[in-house]
PDB file of C-alpha atoms in Angstrom:
ATOM      1  CA  GLY A   1      44.949 -13.115  12.845  1.00 62.00           C
ATOM      2  CA  GLU A   2      46.097 -15.621  11.708  1.00 69.00           C
ATOM      3  CA  ASP A   3      49.949 -15.829  12.242  1.00 86.00           C
ATOM      4  CA  VAL A   4      53.245 -18.294  11.062  1.00 91.00           C
ATOM      5  CA  GLU A   5      55.499 -17.851  13.714  1.00 93.00           C
ATOM      6  CA  GLN A   6      59.350 -19.526  14.279  1.00 94.00           C
ATOM      7  CA  SER A   7      62.906 -18.359  14.935  1.00 89.00           C
ATOM      8  CA  LEU A   8      64.816 -16.599  11.419  1.00 91.00           C
ATOM      9  CA  PHE A   9      68.242 -19.497  12.060  1.00 95.00           C
ATOM     10  CA  LEU A  10      69.536 -23.078  12.477  1.00 97.00           C
ATOM     11  CA  SER A  11      72.977 -24.371  11.832  1.00 97.00           C
ATOM     12  CA  VAL A  12      73.948 -27.951  11.666  1.00 97.00           C
ATOM     13  CA  ARG A  13      76.602 -29.766  10.818  1.00 97.00           C
ATOM     14  CA  GLU A  14      76.965 -32.816   7.676  1.00 97.00           C
ATOM     15  CA  GLY A  15      75.240 -35.797   8.347  1.00 97.00           C
ATOM     16  CA  ASP A  16      73.625 -34.435  11.664  1.00 97.00           C
ATOM     17  CA  SER A  17      69.894 -33.815  11.891  1.00 97.00           C
ATOM     18  CA  SER A  18      67.482 -30.629  11.461  1.00 97.00           C
ATOM     19  CA  VAL A  19      64.454 -29.007  13.644  1.00 97.00           C
ATOM     20  CA  ILE A  20      63.543 -26.423  12.286  1.00 98.00           C
ATOM     21  CA  ASN A  21      60.183 -25.278  13.645  1.00 97.00           C
ATOM     22  CA  CYS A  22      56.770 -23.314  13.714  1.00 96.00           C
ATOM     23  CA  THR A  23      54.059 -22.460  15.889  1.00 95.00           C
ATOM     24  CA  TYR A  24      50.551 -20.930  14.629  1.00 91.00           C
ATOM     25  CA  THR A  25      47.449 -19.832  15.799  1.00 88.00           C
ATOM     26  CA  ASP A  26      45.088 -20.432  13.611  1.00 81.00           C
ATOM     27  CA  SER A  27      43.210 -23.067  14.689  1.00 77.00           C
ATOM     28  CA  SER A  28      40.987 -23.746  12.051  1.00 78.00           C
ATOM     29  CA  SER A  29      43.864 -24.975  10.332  1.00 76.00           C
ATOM     30  CA  THR A  30      42.886 -27.326   7.313  1.00 78.00           C
ATOM     31  CA  TYR A  31      46.117 -27.861   6.212  1.00 86.00           C
ATOM     32  CA  LEU A  32      50.201 -27.062   7.248  1.00 90.00           C
ATOM     33  CA  TYR A  33      52.262 -27.182   4.333  1.00 92.00           C
ATOM     34  CA  TRP A  34      56.633 -26.541   4.377  1.00 95.00           C
ATOM     35  CA  TYR A  35      58.218 -24.836   1.328  1.00 94.00           C
ATOM     36  CA  LYS A  36      61.731 -25.045   0.481  1.00 96.00           C
ATOM     37  CA  GLN A  37      63.987 -22.041  -1.061  1.00 94.00           C
ATOM     38  CA  GLU A  38      66.592 -21.944  -2.834  1.00 93.00           C
ATOM     39  CA  PRO A  39      69.019 -18.924  -3.696  1.00 88.00           C
ATOM     40  CA  GLY A  40      67.798 -16.789  -6.402  1.00 85.00           C
ATOM     41  CA  ALA A  41      64.426 -19.294  -6.979  1.00 87.00           C
ATOM     42  CA  GLY A  42      61.046 -18.842  -5.648  1.00 88.00           C
ATOM     43  CA  LEU A  43      59.374 -21.372  -3.567  1.00 90.00           C
ATOM     44  CA  GLN A  44      58.935 -25.687  -4.032  1.00 91.00           C
ATOM     45  CA  LEU A  45      56.680 -27.698  -2.220  1.00 90.00           C
ATOM     46  CA  LEU A  46      58.602 -29.866   0.468  1.00 92.00           C
ATOM     47  CA  THR A  47      55.646 -32.106   2.223  1.00 91.00           C
ATOM     48  CA  TYR A  48      52.273 -30.787   3.329  1.00 89.00           C
ATOM     49  CA  ILE A  49      50.235 -31.837   6.535  1.00 90.00           C
ATOM     50  CA  PHE A  50      46.067 -32.465   7.078  1.00 87.00           C
ATOM     51  CA  SER A  51      45.744 -31.793  10.813  1.00 83.00           C
ATOM     52  CA  ASN A  52      43.987 -33.848  11.767  1.00 85.00           C
ATOM     53  CA  MET A  53      47.564 -36.296  11.397  1.00 86.00           C
ATOM     54  CA  ASP A  54      50.235 -36.309  13.869  1.00 91.00           C
ATOM     55  CA  MET A  55      53.228 -36.971  11.618  1.00 94.00           C
ATOM     56  CA  LYS A  56      53.806 -37.537   7.827  1.00 92.00           C
ATOM     57  CA  GLN A  57      57.688 -39.629   7.219  1.00 94.00           C
ATOM     58  CA  ASP A  58      58.442 -39.136   3.162  1.00 91.00           C
ATOM     59  CA  GLN A  59      62.292 -40.295   2.764  1.00 94.00           C
ATOM     60  CA  ARG A  60      64.489 -37.762   5.307  1.00 96.00           C
ATOM     61  CA  LEU A  61      61.686 -34.890   6.328  1.00 96.00           C
ATOM     62  CA  THR A  62      59.758 -36.210   9.005  1.00 96.00           C
ATOM     63  CA  VAL A  63      56.841 -33.587   9.880  1.00 96.00           C
ATOM     64  CA  LEU A  64      54.939 -33.481  13.726  1.00 96.00           C
ATOM     65  CA  LEU A  65      51.825 -32.371  13.863  1.00 94.00           C
ATOM     66  CA  ASN A  66      50.988 -31.069  17.761  1.00 93.00           C
ATOM     67  CA  LYS A  67      47.582 -29.846  16.773  1.00 90.00           C
ATOM     68  CA  LYS A  68      47.057 -28.953  20.754  1.00 90.00           C
ATOM     69  CA  ASP A  69      50.417 -26.575  20.909  1.00 92.00           C
ATOM     70  CA  LYS A  70      49.297 -26.151  17.878  1.00 91.00           C
ATOM     71  CA  HIS A  71      53.325 -26.325  16.855  1.00 94.00           C
ATOM     72  CA  LEU A  72      54.673 -27.946  13.569  1.00 95.00           C
ATOM     73  CA  SER A  73      57.946 -28.815  12.907  1.00 97.00           C
ATOM     74  CA  LEU A  74      60.255 -30.598   9.869  1.00 97.00           C
ATOM     75  CA  ARG A  75      62.676 -32.963  11.130  1.00 97.00           C
ATOM     76  CA  ILE A  76      66.034 -33.700   8.032  1.00 97.00           C
ATOM     77  CA  ALA A  77      68.113 -36.533   8.372  1.00 97.00           C
ATOM     78  CA  ASP A  78      71.156 -36.651   7.791  1.00 97.00           C
ATOM     79  CA  THR A  79      71.401 -33.173   7.004  1.00 98.00           C
ATOM     80  CA  GLN A  80      73.311 -32.586   3.332  1.00 97.00           C
ATOM     81  CA  THR A  81      74.988 -28.710   1.765  1.00 95.00           C
ATOM     82  CA  GLY A  82      72.605 -29.117  -0.698  1.00 94.00           C
ATOM     83  CA  ASP A  83      69.897 -28.977   1.917  1.00 96.00           C
ATOM     84  CA  SER A  84      70.782 -25.263   2.871  1.00 96.00           C
ATOM     85  CA  ALA A  85      67.937 -22.860   2.178  1.00 97.00           C
ATOM     86  CA  ILE A  86      65.245 -21.083   3.442  1.00 96.00           C
ATOM     87  CA  TYR A  87      62.436 -23.587   4.604  1.00 97.00           C
ATOM     88  CA  PHE A  88      58.977 -21.837   5.302  1.00 95.00           C
ATOM     89  CA  CYS A  89      55.883 -23.189   6.953  1.00 94.00           C
ATOM     90  CA  ALA A  90      52.166 -21.783   5.726  1.00 92.00           C
ATOM     91  CA  GLU A  91      48.868 -22.622   7.014  1.00 88.00           C
ATOM     92  CA  SER A  92      45.587 -22.484   5.017  1.00 83.00           C
ATOM     93  CA  ASN A  93      42.185 -23.539   6.211  1.00 71.00           C
ATOM     94  CA  ASN A  94      38.441 -23.217   4.959  1.00 64.00           C
ATOM     95  CA  GLN A  95      37.211 -20.146   5.658  1.00 63.00           C
ATOM     96  CA  GLY A  96      39.683 -18.284   2.761  1.00 62.00           C
ATOM     97  CA  GLY A  97      42.498 -18.423   0.297  1.00 66.00           C
ATOM     98  CA  LYS A  98      45.177 -17.532   1.952  1.00 76.00           C
ATOM     99  CA  LEU A  99      47.620 -18.746   2.718  1.00 83.00           C
ATOM    100  CA  ILE A 100      49.549 -17.630   5.966  1.00 87.00           C
ATOM    101  CA  PHE A 101      53.525 -18.107   6.137  1.00 91.00           C
ATOM    102  CA  GLY A 102      56.072 -17.372   9.206  1.00 93.00           C
ATOM    103  CA  GLN A 103      58.864 -15.914   8.463  1.00 93.00           C
ATOM    104  CA  GLY A 104      61.420 -18.253   7.118  1.00 94.00           C
ATOM    105  CA  THR A 105      63.946 -20.351   8.799  1.00 96.00           C
ATOM    106  CA  GLU A 106      67.810 -19.580   7.448  1.00 96.00           C
ATOM    107  CA  LEU A 107      68.917 -22.781   7.343  1.00 97.00           C
ATOM    108  CA  SER A 108      73.408 -23.531   6.839  1.00 97.00           C
ATOM    109  CA  VAL A 109      75.006 -26.509   6.607  1.00 97.00           C
ATOM    110  CA  LYS A 110      78.400 -26.918   7.369  1.00 94.00           C
ATOM    111  CA  PRO A 111      81.651 -29.543   6.263  1.00 91.00           C
TER     112      PRO A 111
ATOM    113  CA  GLU B   1      57.680 -28.011 -19.175  1.00 83.00           C
ATOM    114  CA  ALA B   2      54.819 -26.697 -15.778  1.00 81.00           C
ATOM    115  CA  GLN B   3      55.840 -23.106 -14.845  1.00 93.00           C
ATOM    116  CA  VAL B   4      54.956 -19.966 -13.577  1.00 96.00           C
ATOM    117  CA  THR B   5      56.888 -16.569 -15.722  1.00 96.00           C
ATOM    118  CA  GLN B   6      57.096 -13.527 -13.678  1.00 97.00           C
ATOM    119  CA  ASN B   7      58.358 -10.555 -15.785  1.00 97.00           C
ATOM    120  CA  PRO B   8      61.113  -8.833 -15.081  1.00 97.00           C
ATOM    121  CA  ARG B   9      63.531  -9.966 -13.010  1.00 96.00           C
ATOM    122  CA  TYR B  10      64.872  -7.373 -11.593  1.00 97.00           C
ATOM    123  CA  LEU B  11      63.470  -3.535 -12.287  1.00 97.00           C
ATOM    124  CA  ILE B  12      64.719   0.050 -10.613  1.00 97.00           C
ATOM    125  CA  THR B  13      62.409   2.715 -11.402  1.00 96.00           C
ATOM    126  CA  VAL B  14      61.311   5.633 -10.000  1.00 97.00           C
ATOM    127  CA  THR B  15      59.235   7.321  -7.556  1.00 98.00           C
ATOM    128  CA  GLY B  16      55.524   7.777  -9.009  1.00 97.00           C
ATOM    129  CA  LYS B  17      56.590   6.684 -12.188  1.00 97.00           C
ATOM    130  CA  LYS B  18      54.046   3.281 -13.465  1.00 97.00           C
ATOM    131  CA  LEU B  19      54.864  -0.037 -13.423  1.00 98.00           C
ATOM    132  CA  THR B  20      53.254  -3.901 -14.276  1.00 98.00           C
ATOM    133  CA  VAL B  21      55.161  -6.959 -13.142  1.00 98.00           C
ATOM    134  CA  THR B  22      53.273 -10.012 -15.361  1.00 98.00           C
ATOM    135  CA  CYS B  23      52.439 -13.242 -13.770  1.00 98.00           C
ATOM    136  CA  SER B  24      51.664 -15.876 -16.529  1.00 98.00           C
ATOM    137  CA  GLN B  25      51.425 -19.807 -15.688  1.00 97.00           C
ATOM    138  CA  ASN B  26      50.994 -22.471 -18.788  1.00 96.00           C
ATOM    139  CA  MET B  27      49.058 -24.658 -15.600  1.00 94.00           C
ATOM    140  CA  ASN B  28      45.536 -24.449 -17.053  1.00 94.00           C
ATOM    141  CA  HIS B  29      45.015 -22.816 -12.653  1.00 93.00           C
ATOM    142  CA  GLU B  30      42.657 -21.155 -11.660  1.00 92.00           C
ATOM    143  CA  TYR B  31      43.816 -20.047  -8.474  1.00 93.00           C
ATOM    144  CA  MET B  32      46.371 -17.535  -8.530  1.00 95.00           C
ATOM    145  CA  SER B  33      48.175 -15.469  -5.801  1.00 95.00           C
ATOM    146  CA  TRP B  34      50.770 -12.008  -4.902  1.00 97.00           C
ATOM    147  CA  TYR B  35      53.274 -12.334  -2.743  1.00 95.00           C
ATOM    148  CA  ARG B  36      56.401  -9.516  -0.979  1.00 96.00           C
ATOM    149  CA  GLN B  37      58.729 -11.349   0.971  1.00 94.00           C
ATOM    150  CA  ASP B  38      60.430  -8.874   2.946  1.00 93.00           C
ATOM    151  CA  PRO B  39      63.396 -10.241   5.691  1.00 88.00           C
ATOM    152  CA  GLY B  40      62.666 -10.804   8.630  1.00 85.00           C
ATOM    153  CA  LEU B  41      58.527 -10.874   7.849  1.00 88.00           C
ATOM    154  CA  GLY B  42      58.456 -14.054   5.208  1.00 88.00           C
ATOM    155  CA  LEU B  43      55.773 -13.898   2.686  1.00 91.00           C
ATOM    156  CA  ARG B  44      52.559 -11.641   2.686  1.00 92.00           C
ATOM    157  CA  GLN B  45      50.398 -11.440   0.348  1.00 92.00           C
ATOM    158  CA  ILE B  46      48.895  -9.521  -2.114  1.00 96.00           C
ATOM    159  CA  TYR B  47      46.236  -9.850  -4.099  1.00 95.00           C
ATOM    160  CA  TYR B  48      45.168 -13.376  -4.651  1.00 93.00           C
ATOM    161  CA  SER B  49      42.571 -14.696  -7.541  1.00 94.00           C
ATOM    162  CA  MET B  50      40.198 -18.010  -7.698  1.00 91.00           C
ATOM    163  CA  ASN B  51      39.013 -17.689 -11.081  1.00 91.00           C
ATOM    164  CA  VAL B  52      38.492 -14.827 -14.511  1.00 95.00           C
ATOM    165  CA  GLU B  53      37.244 -11.858 -13.524  1.00 94.00           C
ATOM    166  CA  VAL B  54      37.830 -13.041  -9.589  1.00 93.00           C
ATOM    167  CA  THR B  55      40.196 -11.538  -7.705  1.00 95.00           C
ATOM    168  CA  ASP B  56      40.108 -10.659  -3.821  1.00 92.00           C
ATOM    169  CA  LYS B  57      42.652  -8.294  -1.199  1.00 92.00           C
ATOM    170  CA  GLY B  58      44.898 -10.658   0.869  1.00 90.00           C
ATOM    171  CA  ASP B  59      46.813  -8.966   3.821  1.00 88.00           C
ATOM    172  CA  VAL B  60      48.841  -5.901   2.257  1.00 94.00           C
ATOM    173  CA  PRO B  61      46.892  -4.472  -0.975  1.00 97.00           C
ATOM    174  CA  GLU B  62      47.672  -0.852  -0.421  1.00 97.00           C
ATOM    175  CA  GLY B  63      49.065   0.236  -3.111  1.00 97.00           C
ATOM    176  CA  TYR B  64      48.407  -2.410  -5.179  1.00 98.00           C
ATOM    177  CA  LYS B  65      46.305  -3.418  -8.232  1.00 98.00           C
ATOM    178  CA  VAL B  66      45.392  -6.887 -10.130  1.00 98.00           C
ATOM    179  CA  SER B  67      43.402  -7.938 -12.753  1.00 97.00           C
ATOM    180  CA  ARG B  68      42.525 -10.955 -14.217  1.00 97.00           C
ATOM    181  CA  LYS B  69      41.410 -11.007 -17.527  1.00 97.00           C
ATOM    182  CA  GLU B  70      42.129 -14.221 -18.440  1.00 97.00           C
ATOM    183  CA  LYS B  71      42.802 -17.354 -16.805  1.00 96.00           C
ATOM    184  CA  ARG B  72      46.893 -17.500 -17.534  1.00 97.00           C
ATOM    185  CA  ASN B  73      47.825 -14.352 -16.464  1.00 98.00           C
ATOM    186  CA  PHE B  74      47.813 -12.186 -13.925  1.00 98.00           C
ATOM    187  CA  PRO B  75      49.109  -8.485 -13.516  1.00 98.00           C
ATOM    188  CA  LEU B  76      50.196  -6.089 -10.778  1.00 98.00           C
ATOM    189  CA  ILE B  77      50.815  -3.537 -11.566  1.00 98.00           C
ATOM    190  CA  LEU B  78      52.243  -0.068  -8.886  1.00 98.00           C
ATOM    191  CA  GLU B  79      50.269   2.720 -10.258  1.00 96.00           C
ATOM    192  CA  SER B  80      51.917   5.150  -8.390  1.00 97.00           C
ATOM    193  CA  PRO B  81      55.215   3.718  -6.325  1.00 98.00           C
ATOM    194  CA  SER B  82      56.584   5.326  -2.885  1.00 98.00           C
ATOM    195  CA  PRO B  83      60.620   3.264  -2.108  1.00 98.00           C
ATOM    196  CA  ASN B  84      58.350   1.191   0.869  1.00 97.00           C
ATOM    197  CA  GLN B  85      57.369  -1.000  -1.905  1.00 98.00           C
ATOM    198  CA  THR B  86      61.385  -2.129  -2.440  1.00 98.00           C
ATOM    199  CA  SER B  87      61.046  -5.731  -2.416  1.00 98.00           C
ATOM    200  CA  LEU B  88      61.208  -9.574  -4.288  1.00 96.00           C
ATOM    201  CA  TYR B  89      57.641 -10.618  -5.291  1.00 97.00           C
ATOM    202  CA  PHE B  90      55.878 -13.644  -5.900  1.00 96.00           C
ATOM    203  CA  CYS B  91      53.544 -15.255  -8.536  1.00 96.00           C
ATOM    204  CA  ALA B  92      52.120 -17.619  -7.418  1.00 94.00           C
ATOM    205  CA  SER B  93      49.125 -20.728  -8.988  1.00 93.00           C
ATOM    206  CA  SER B  94      47.445 -24.038  -7.790  1.00 90.00           C
ATOM    207  CA  LEU B  95      44.974 -26.077  -9.246  1.00 87.00           C
ATOM    208  CA  GLY B  96      42.573 -25.083  -6.555  1.00 78.00           C
ATOM    209  CA  GLY B  97      42.455 -22.358  -3.696  1.00 76.00           C
ATOM    210  CA  PRO B  98      45.686 -23.619  -0.552  1.00 71.00           C
ATOM    211  CA  TRP B  99      42.069 -24.869   1.314  1.00 67.00           C
ATOM    212  CA  LEU B 100      41.916 -27.952  -0.785  1.00 70.00           C
ATOM    213  CA  ASN B 101      45.472 -29.122  -0.409  1.00 67.00           C
ATOM    214  CA  THR B 102      46.589 -28.423  -4.348  1.00 76.00           C
ATOM    215  CA  GLU B 103      50.831 -27.915  -4.622  1.00 82.00           C
ATOM    216  CA  ALA B 104      51.347 -23.511  -5.611  1.00 86.00           C
ATOM    217  CA  PHE B 105      53.328 -23.439  -7.478  1.00 91.00           C
ATOM    218  CA  PHE B 106      55.916 -20.448  -8.101  1.00 93.00           C
ATOM    219  CA  GLY B 107      57.213 -17.965 -10.272  1.00 94.00           C
ATOM    220  CA  GLN B 108      61.280 -16.768  -9.842  1.00 93.00           C
ATOM    221  CA  GLY B 109      60.589 -14.026  -8.756  1.00 95.00           C
ATOM    222  CA  THR B 110      61.116  -9.728  -9.430  1.00 97.00           C
ATOM    223  CA  ARG B 111      63.148  -7.614  -6.913  1.00 97.00           C
ATOM    224  CA  LEU B 112      61.984  -3.841  -7.232  1.00 98.00           C
ATOM    225  CA  THR B 113      63.610  -1.353  -5.714  1.00 98.00           C
ATOM    226  CA  VAL B 114      61.238   1.427  -6.054  1.00 98.00           C
ATOM    227  CA  VAL B 115      64.435   5.244  -5.542  1.00 97.00           C
TER     228      VAL B 115
END
């Protein structure tokens, strides 16, 4: 079945760049998403990328997609303490109504 | 304000006592779904609904029921809760399904403890 994998923790210093990685197994993925979950809250969509793209930039966020290796990454430039949260990647395809999430990466930003 | 509202936010119950977690959205969204979030496992989909009276199983449907009698509401029912259903539950809605690249809006979550 479909599977999405992420490392569980990442710690960076304020002002550095953060790179959160994700791998997936479903070759028919249509869209890949990044969601952010702040403490005690639900998830909020950060950005997404269509499977025929290899890069998308949105202010401090850069999404890179390597479709051949089924690898997705989210780069946050100039990371701030307010970026501390859990980041989930998720994928969807045309074959059903599911959104498949990874385990989430907890980003800790130290001053 | 566009939102997805879940109730209750916190619930402690005993094994076997039926409970319902309500979910309501005010965005006229067609697609709604329920997830549970467990440490190290991320979010796993329990059930989803593409429209009124149309529901389907997600990855972990055992022990849960849902109904979609009207567009705005999608309650999650645990007929006989067990301790392994202790989890953080999220309801989400979107204009269309995930394959249409529509943003999913999430509720604040319901933390359920079954003792």
